[in-house]
Every structure is written in structure tokens, then in C-alpha cells.
Amino acid sequence: MKKILLTLAVAIGVYSIAQAKMKREGEQRMETSKTLVAYFSATGTTAKAARIIAEVTGGKLYAITPQEAYTSDDLNWNDKQSRSSVEMGDPKARPALKETISDIARYDVVFIGYPIWWDQAPRVINTFIESHDLKGKTLIPFATSGGSGIDNSVKTLRKSYPTLNWGKGKLLNRMGKSDIQKWINGLR
């Protein structure tokens, strides 16, 4: 009986030490994080995923905001004349940004999030990439979608910006914090 109690006490002690160490490491990570979570979200879905990534990584959250906000009419993919349809039909379209990040140099890892539009990243993502010096940084795309995967959008981004260091992208539809944590842990 004494051996069982001693074994149990040792196990609890080891567990407590491990938990305290993980907490300290997490706090240190948050203090020294060089991670940026940049995202564009037209309806709020991608923003939710971005907030979880920022929480898990301790990274700074940054909304990629177009100079002119998208209205519901702009997002009507059934209307070939809607703003999003016109932009996605023109590979050279670059919607203006409301602002850029002045201290981009301080980040080593940049998560770039977006909704999937026409199996691609919205053109405002291209504007973001082209408006910042991202050389030497690890870029990790993430997306949300009503029915498309992320693979084609990532393939297109890699082809458009071959000199940048792209990590593996992930579609984060309806993923909770624990699933996102597992994905991020797998990136390291």
C-alpha cells in the first residue's frame, strides 16, 4: 500500500512540475513571440480562426483591411459585375489597403488568413504580400471556405511569390482551439 501511495505521490509531483514548466514556456513564448497573424475576413469567419491562432501562438493579430470595405452586394458571387467577381476575374487587381504594418521586420513567422474566393485567396491578400517585405519570413497560409479546399490557393500563392518561404497551409473550417493547437504544434 505504501508503494502505491509513494508511486502516486511521485506521479503527481512529476505531473505538477511538467505543467508548471509548460506554463512558464507558454508565458515566455507570448513575451518573445515574433509571430504575426494577418488575416482578411469579409464576414467574420476567418477572423474567428485568426483570433484562435493568435491566442495559441502569442502572436500579434492584424486585420488586413481594404481601403473600401466590402458590402454584401460586393460579395455576391452570382453577380458577374459584383466587386469581388470583377477583382477575382482580373489576376492583376490589387485592392488598396487601409494601412500597412510599419514594424513587419520584427516578425519571423507570418500566418496569412483569408476566405477562399473562386478557389483562390482574395486579391487583397496579394496587395498585402506586395506591400510588405516578407523575404526571410516563414509564411503560413490558413483559410476558411464554404466548399473549396485551400490547396489551389496555396499553390497559386507559391507560384506568384516563389522567392518567399511558404509553410504548409491549412483549411480551418469549424476547427476549435485544440485542433488548431495540434496543427500549429505540427508546424514546428
PDB file of C-alpha atoms in Angstrom:
ATOM      1  CA  MET A   1       0.000   0.000   0.000  1.00  0.00           C
ATOM      2  CA  LYS A   2       2.880   2.355   0.864  1.00  0.00           C
ATOM      3  CA  LYS A   3       4.489   1.649  -2.537  1.00  0.00           C
ATOM      4  CA  ILE A   4       1.258   2.531  -4.329  1.00  0.00           C
ATOM      5  CA  LEU A   5       0.910   5.798  -2.384  1.00  0.00           C
ATOM      6  CA  LEU A   6       4.558   6.655  -2.955  1.00  0.00           C
ATOM      7  CA  THR A   7       4.244   5.924  -6.678  1.00  0.00           C
ATOM      8  CA  LEU A   8       1.090   8.040  -6.868  1.00  0.00           C
ATOM      9  CA  ALA A   9       2.778  10.923  -4.998  1.00  0.00           C
ATOM     10  CA  VAL A  10       5.775  10.810  -7.360  1.00  0.00           C
ATOM     11  CA  ALA A  11       3.485  10.746 -10.424  1.00  0.00           C
ATOM     12  CA  ILE A  12       1.526  13.752  -9.151  1.00  0.00           C
ATOM     13  CA  GLY A  13       4.769  15.608  -8.425  1.00  0.00           C
ATOM     14  CA  VAL A  14       6.171  14.931 -11.891  1.00  0.00           C
ATOM     15  CA  TYR A  15       2.875  15.999 -13.487  1.00  0.00           C
ATOM     16  CA  SER A  16       2.815  19.238 -11.463  1.00  0.00           C
ATOM     17  CA  ILE A  17       6.396  20.091 -12.417  1.00  0.00           C
ATOM     18  CA  ALA A  18       5.673  19.404 -16.089  1.00  0.00           C
ATOM     19  CA  GLN A  19       2.545  21.582 -16.003  1.00  0.00           C
ATOM     20  CA  ALA A  20       4.442  24.452 -14.350  1.00  0.00           C
ATOM     21  CA  LYS A  21       7.215  24.189 -16.954  1.00  0.00           C
ATOM     22  CA  MET A  22       4.693  24.235 -19.825  1.00  0.00           C
ATOM     23  CA  LYS A  23       3.021  27.299 -18.318  1.00  0.00           C
ATOM     24  CA  ARG A  24       6.367  29.140 -17.988  1.00  0.00           C
ATOM     25  CA  GLU A  25       7.331  28.233 -21.556  1.00  0.00           C
ATOM     26  CA  GLY A  26       3.957  29.448 -22.824  1.00  0.00           C
ATOM     27  CA  GLU A  27       4.363  32.733 -20.963  1.00  0.00           C
ATOM     28  CA  GLN A  28       7.892  33.165 -22.314  1.00  0.00           C
ATOM     29  CA  ARG A  29       6.660  32.369 -25.838  1.00  0.00           C
ATOM     30  CA  MET A  30       3.988  35.039 -25.541  1.00  0.00           C
ATOM     31  CA  GLU A  31       6.530  37.600 -24.262  1.00  0.00           C
ATOM     32  CA  THR A  32       9.045  36.917 -27.017  1.00  0.00           C
ATOM     33  CA  SER A  33       6.727  35.950 -29.857  1.00  0.00           C
ATOM     34  CA  LYS A  34       7.804  37.122 -33.245  1.00  0.00           C
ATOM     35  CA  THR A  35       4.608  35.870 -34.831  1.00  0.00           C
ATOM     36  CA  LEU A  36       2.112  37.940 -36.769  1.00  0.00           C
ATOM     37  CA  VAL A  37      -1.371  36.650 -37.554  1.00  0.00           C
ATOM     38  CA  ALA A  38      -2.516  38.736 -40.523  1.00  0.00           C
ATOM     39  CA  TYR A  39      -5.937  37.987 -41.940  1.00  0.00           C
ATOM     40  CA  PHE A  40      -8.637  39.283 -44.237  1.00  0.00           C
ATOM     41  CA  SER A  41     -12.182  38.446 -43.249  1.00  0.00           C
ATOM     42  CA  ALA A  42     -15.194  39.698 -45.186  1.00  0.00           C
ATOM     43  CA  THR A  43     -17.858  38.112 -42.964  1.00  0.00           C
ATOM     44  CA  GLY A  44     -16.063  37.334 -39.679  1.00  0.00           C
ATOM     45  CA  THR A  45     -15.452  33.611 -40.217  1.00  0.00           C
ATOM     46  CA  THR A  46     -11.733  33.911 -40.948  1.00  0.00           C
ATOM     47  CA  ALA A  47     -11.381  36.423 -38.104  1.00  0.00           C
ATOM     48  CA  LYS A  48     -12.511  33.771 -35.605  1.00  0.00           C
ATOM     49  CA  ALA A  49      -9.819  31.349 -36.770  1.00  0.00           C
ATOM     50  CA  ALA A  50      -7.206  34.141 -36.705  1.00  0.00           C
ATOM     51  CA  ARG A  51      -8.052  35.038 -33.104  1.00  0.00           C
ATOM     52  CA  ILE A  52      -7.511  31.426 -32.043  1.00  0.00           C
ATOM     53  CA  ILE A  53      -4.147  31.263 -33.854  1.00  0.00           C
ATOM     54  CA  ALA A  54      -3.042  34.494 -32.158  1.00  0.00           C
ATOM     55  CA  GLU A  55      -4.100  33.115 -28.779  1.00  0.00           C
ATOM     56  CA  VAL A  56      -2.295  29.802 -29.310  1.00  0.00           C
ATOM     57  CA  THR A  57       0.915  31.350 -30.681  1.00  0.00           C
ATOM     58  CA  GLY A  58       1.011  34.504 -28.605  1.00  0.00           C
ATOM     59  CA  GLY A  59       1.251  36.348 -31.915  1.00  0.00           C
ATOM     60  CA  LYS A  60       0.040  39.815 -32.773  1.00  0.00           C
ATOM     61  CA  LEU A  61      -3.331  39.905 -34.507  1.00  0.00           C
ATOM     62  CA  TYR A  62      -3.612  42.174 -37.553  1.00  0.00           C
ATOM     63  CA  ALA A  63      -6.677  42.636 -39.755  1.00  0.00           C
ATOM     64  CA  ILE A  64      -5.853  43.134 -43.439  1.00  0.00           C
ATOM     65  CA  THR A  65      -8.364  45.863 -44.174  1.00  0.00           C
ATOM     66  CA  PRO A  66      -9.131  47.093 -47.683  1.00  0.00           C
ATOM     67  CA  GLN A  67      -9.407  50.855 -48.155  1.00  0.00           C
ATOM     68  CA  GLU A  68     -13.008  50.308 -49.238  1.00  0.00           C
ATOM     69  CA  ALA A  69     -14.925  47.759 -47.146  1.00  0.00           C
ATOM     70  CA  TYR A  70     -16.832  45.033 -48.973  1.00  0.00           C
ATOM     71  CA  THR A  71     -20.628  45.222 -48.862  1.00  0.00           C
ATOM     72  CA  SER A  72     -22.912  42.222 -49.213  1.00  0.00           C
ATOM     73  CA  ASP A  73     -23.556  43.312 -52.819  1.00  0.00           C
ATOM     74  CA  ASP A  74     -19.786  43.364 -53.415  1.00  0.00           C
ATOM     75  CA  LEU A  75     -19.577  39.757 -52.211  1.00  0.00           C
ATOM     76  CA  ASN A  76     -22.374  38.410 -54.421  1.00  0.00           C
ATOM     77  CA  TRP A  77     -20.507  35.745 -56.380  1.00  0.00           C
ATOM     78  CA  ASN A  78     -23.610  35.099 -58.507  1.00  0.00           C
ATOM     79  CA  ASP A  79     -23.353  38.631 -59.924  1.00  0.00           C
ATOM     80  CA  LYS A  80     -20.563  38.792 -62.530  1.00  0.00           C
ATOM     81  CA  GLN A  81     -20.456  42.576 -62.045  1.00  0.00           C
ATOM     82  CA  SER A  82     -20.035  42.462 -58.260  1.00  0.00           C
ATOM     83  CA  ARG A  83     -16.800  43.900 -56.924  1.00  0.00           C
ATOM     84  CA  SER A  84     -15.445  40.521 -55.782  1.00  0.00           C
ATOM     85  CA  SER A  85     -16.302  38.881 -59.117  1.00  0.00           C
ATOM     86  CA  VAL A  86     -14.589  41.643 -61.081  1.00  0.00           C
ATOM     87  CA  GLU A  87     -11.488  41.553 -58.848  1.00  0.00           C
ATOM     88  CA  MET A  88     -11.186  37.775 -58.965  1.00  0.00           C
ATOM     89  CA  GLY A  89     -11.619  37.852 -62.734  1.00  0.00           C
ATOM     90  CA  ASP A  90      -8.574  40.124 -63.019  1.00  0.00           C
ATOM     91  CA  PRO A  91      -5.343  38.497 -61.760  1.00  0.00           C
ATOM     92  CA  LYS A  92      -3.703  41.939 -61.667  1.00  0.00           C
ATOM     93  CA  ALA A  93      -6.369  43.516 -59.418  1.00  0.00           C
ATOM     94  CA  ARG A  94      -4.907  44.867 -56.180  1.00  0.00           C
ATOM     95  CA  PRO A  95      -7.484  46.474 -53.871  1.00  0.00           C
ATOM     96  CA  ALA A  96      -5.880  49.259 -51.843  1.00  0.00           C
ATOM     97  CA  LEU A  97      -5.186  48.667 -48.163  1.00  0.00           C
ATOM     98  CA  LYS A  98      -6.403  50.988 -45.428  1.00  0.00           C
ATOM     99  CA  GLU A  99      -2.964  50.717 -43.789  1.00  0.00           C
ATOM    100  CA  THR A 100       0.235  48.681 -43.800  1.00  0.00           C
ATOM    101  CA  ILE A 101       2.304  47.304 -40.941  1.00  0.00           C
ATOM    102  CA  SER A 102       5.227  49.597 -40.177  1.00  0.00           C
ATOM    103  CA  ASP A 103       7.119  47.111 -37.985  1.00  0.00           C
ATOM    104  CA  ILE A 104       6.883  43.997 -40.203  1.00  0.00           C
ATOM    105  CA  ALA A 105      10.651  43.442 -39.802  1.00  0.00           C
ATOM    106  CA  ARG A 106      10.200  42.330 -36.191  1.00  0.00           C
ATOM    107  CA  TYR A 107       8.223  39.202 -37.182  1.00  0.00           C
ATOM    108  CA  ASP A 108       9.774  35.885 -38.179  1.00  0.00           C
ATOM    109  CA  VAL A 109       6.544  33.965 -38.793  1.00  0.00           C
ATOM    110  CA  VAL A 110       3.504  35.415 -40.544  1.00  0.00           C
ATOM    111  CA  PHE A 111       0.259  33.478 -40.637  1.00  0.00           C
ATOM    112  CA  ILE A 112      -1.794  34.795 -43.570  1.00  0.00           C
ATOM    113  CA  GLY A 113      -5.521  34.068 -43.399  1.00  0.00           C
ATOM    114  CA  TYR A 114      -8.285  34.543 -45.899  1.00  0.00           C
ATOM    115  CA  PRO A 115     -11.619  33.200 -47.130  1.00  0.00           C
ATOM    116  CA  ILE A 116     -11.460  31.157 -50.324  1.00  0.00           C
ATOM    117  CA  TRP A 117     -12.891  33.091 -53.274  1.00  0.00           C
ATOM    118  CA  TRP A 118     -13.150  31.326 -56.620  1.00  0.00           C
ATOM    119  CA  ASP A 119     -10.698  28.682 -55.324  1.00  0.00           C
ATOM    120  CA  GLN A 120      -8.138  31.444 -54.627  1.00  0.00           C
ATOM    121  CA  ALA A 121      -7.035  33.926 -51.990  1.00  0.00           C
ATOM    122  CA  PRO A 122      -8.842  37.258 -52.455  1.00  0.00           C
ATOM    123  CA  ARG A 123      -6.769  39.825 -54.364  1.00  0.00           C
ATOM    124  CA  VAL A 124      -6.371  41.932 -51.219  1.00  0.00           C
ATOM    125  CA  ILE A 125      -4.020  39.182 -49.981  1.00  0.00           C
ATOM    126  CA  ASN A 126      -1.787  39.874 -52.981  1.00  0.00           C
ATOM    127  CA  THR A 127      -1.868  43.565 -52.062  1.00  0.00           C
ATOM    128  CA  PHE A 128      -0.810  42.705 -48.513  1.00  0.00           C
ATOM    129  CA  ILE A 129       2.063  40.482 -49.675  1.00  0.00           C
ATOM    130  CA  GLU A 130       3.290  43.018 -52.225  1.00  0.00           C
ATOM    131  CA  SER A 131       3.050  45.899 -49.730  1.00  0.00           C
ATOM    132  CA  HIS A 132       5.388  44.316 -47.159  1.00  0.00           C
ATOM    133  CA  ASP A 133       8.929  42.950 -47.232  1.00  0.00           C
ATOM    134  CA  LEU A 134       8.303  39.308 -46.345  1.00  0.00           C
ATOM    135  CA  LYS A 135      11.640  37.884 -47.512  1.00  0.00           C
ATOM    136  CA  GLY A 136      13.257  35.655 -44.888  1.00  0.00           C
ATOM    137  CA  LYS A 137       9.996  35.133 -43.020  1.00  0.00           C
ATOM    138  CA  THR A 138       8.024  31.908 -42.820  1.00  0.00           C
ATOM    139  CA  LEU A 139       4.553  32.450 -44.285  1.00  0.00           C
ATOM    140  CA  ILE A 140       1.839  30.062 -43.189  1.00  0.00           C
ATOM    141  CA  PRO A 141      -1.449  30.365 -45.067  1.00  0.00           C
ATOM    142  CA  PHE A 142      -4.764  29.447 -43.486  1.00  0.00           C
ATOM    143  CA  ALA A 143      -8.247  29.783 -44.887  1.00  0.00           C
ATOM    144  CA  THR A 144     -11.949  29.256 -44.382  1.00  0.00           C
ATOM    145  CA  SER A 145     -14.378  28.239 -47.080  1.00  0.00           C
ATOM    146  CA  GLY A 146     -17.942  27.284 -47.747  1.00  0.00           C
ATOM    147  CA  GLY A 147     -16.946  24.441 -50.030  1.00  0.00           C
ATOM    148  CA  SER A 148     -13.453  24.755 -51.515  1.00  0.00           C
ATOM    149  CA  GLY A 149     -10.170  23.443 -50.194  1.00  0.00           C
ATOM    150  CA  ILE A 150      -7.041  25.517 -49.572  1.00  0.00           C
ATOM    151  CA  ASP A 151      -4.629  23.625 -51.839  1.00  0.00           C
ATOM    152  CA  ASN A 152      -5.199  25.540 -55.073  1.00  0.00           C
ATOM    153  CA  SER A 153      -4.977  28.926 -53.363  1.00  0.00           C
ATOM    154  CA  VAL A 154      -1.679  27.969 -51.701  1.00  0.00           C
ATOM    155  CA  LYS A 155      -0.325  26.601 -54.995  1.00  0.00           C
ATOM    156  CA  THR A 156      -1.178  29.902 -56.699  1.00  0.00           C
ATOM    157  CA  LEU A 157       0.413  31.988 -53.921  1.00  0.00           C
ATOM    158  CA  ARG A 158       3.600  29.908 -54.083  1.00  0.00           C
ATOM    159  CA  LYS A 159       3.712  30.283 -57.866  1.00  0.00           C
ATOM    160  CA  SER A 160       3.075  34.046 -57.673  1.00  0.00           C
ATOM    161  CA  TYR A 161       5.691  34.581 -54.940  1.00  0.00           C
ATOM    162  CA  PRO A 162       8.278  31.828 -55.420  1.00  0.00           C
ATOM    163  CA  THR A 163      11.056  33.617 -53.513  1.00  0.00           C
ATOM    164  CA  LEU A 164       9.059  33.629 -50.275  1.00  0.00           C
ATOM    165  CA  ASN A 165       9.293  30.833 -47.696  1.00  0.00           C
ATOM    166  CA  TRP A 166       5.852  29.196 -47.618  1.00  0.00           C
ATOM    167  CA  GLY A 167       4.833  26.769 -44.871  1.00  0.00           C
ATOM    168  CA  LYS A 168       2.066  24.198 -45.195  1.00  0.00           C
ATOM    169  CA  GLY A 169      -1.378  25.764 -45.382  1.00  0.00           C
ATOM    170  CA  LYS A 170      -4.488  24.576 -43.578  1.00  0.00           C
ATOM    171  CA  LEU A 171      -8.228  24.962 -44.056  1.00  0.00           C
ATOM    172  CA  LEU A 172      -9.636  25.813 -40.618  1.00  0.00           C
ATOM    173  CA  ASN A 173     -13.374  25.423 -41.108  1.00  0.00           C
ATOM    174  CA  ARG A 174     -15.135  24.894 -37.801  1.00  0.00           C
ATOM    175  CA  MET A 175     -11.883  23.987 -36.036  1.00  0.00           C
ATOM    176  CA  GLY A 176     -11.667  24.645 -32.338  1.00  0.00           C
ATOM    177  CA  LYS A 177      -8.717  25.713 -30.245  1.00  0.00           C
ATOM    178  CA  SER A 178      -7.440  22.179 -29.558  1.00  0.00           C
ATOM    179  CA  ASP A 179      -7.457  21.273 -33.282  1.00  0.00           C
ATOM    180  CA  ILE A 180      -5.677  24.490 -34.201  1.00  0.00           C
ATOM    181  CA  GLN A 181      -3.160  23.907 -31.389  1.00  0.00           C
ATOM    182  CA  LYS A 182      -2.402  20.427 -32.801  1.00  0.00           C
ATOM    183  CA  TRP A 183      -1.903  21.867 -36.295  1.00  0.00           C
ATOM    184  CA  ILE A 184       0.437  24.594 -35.009  1.00  0.00           C
ATOM    185  CA  ASN A 185       2.400  22.108 -32.901  1.00  0.00           C
ATOM    186  CA  GLY A 186       2.851  20.019 -36.051  1.00  0.00           C
ATOM    187  CA  LEU A 187       4.384  23.002 -37.874  1.00  0.00           C
ATOM    188  CA  ARG A 188       7.363  23.182 -35.528  1.00  0.00           C
TER     189      ARG A 188
END
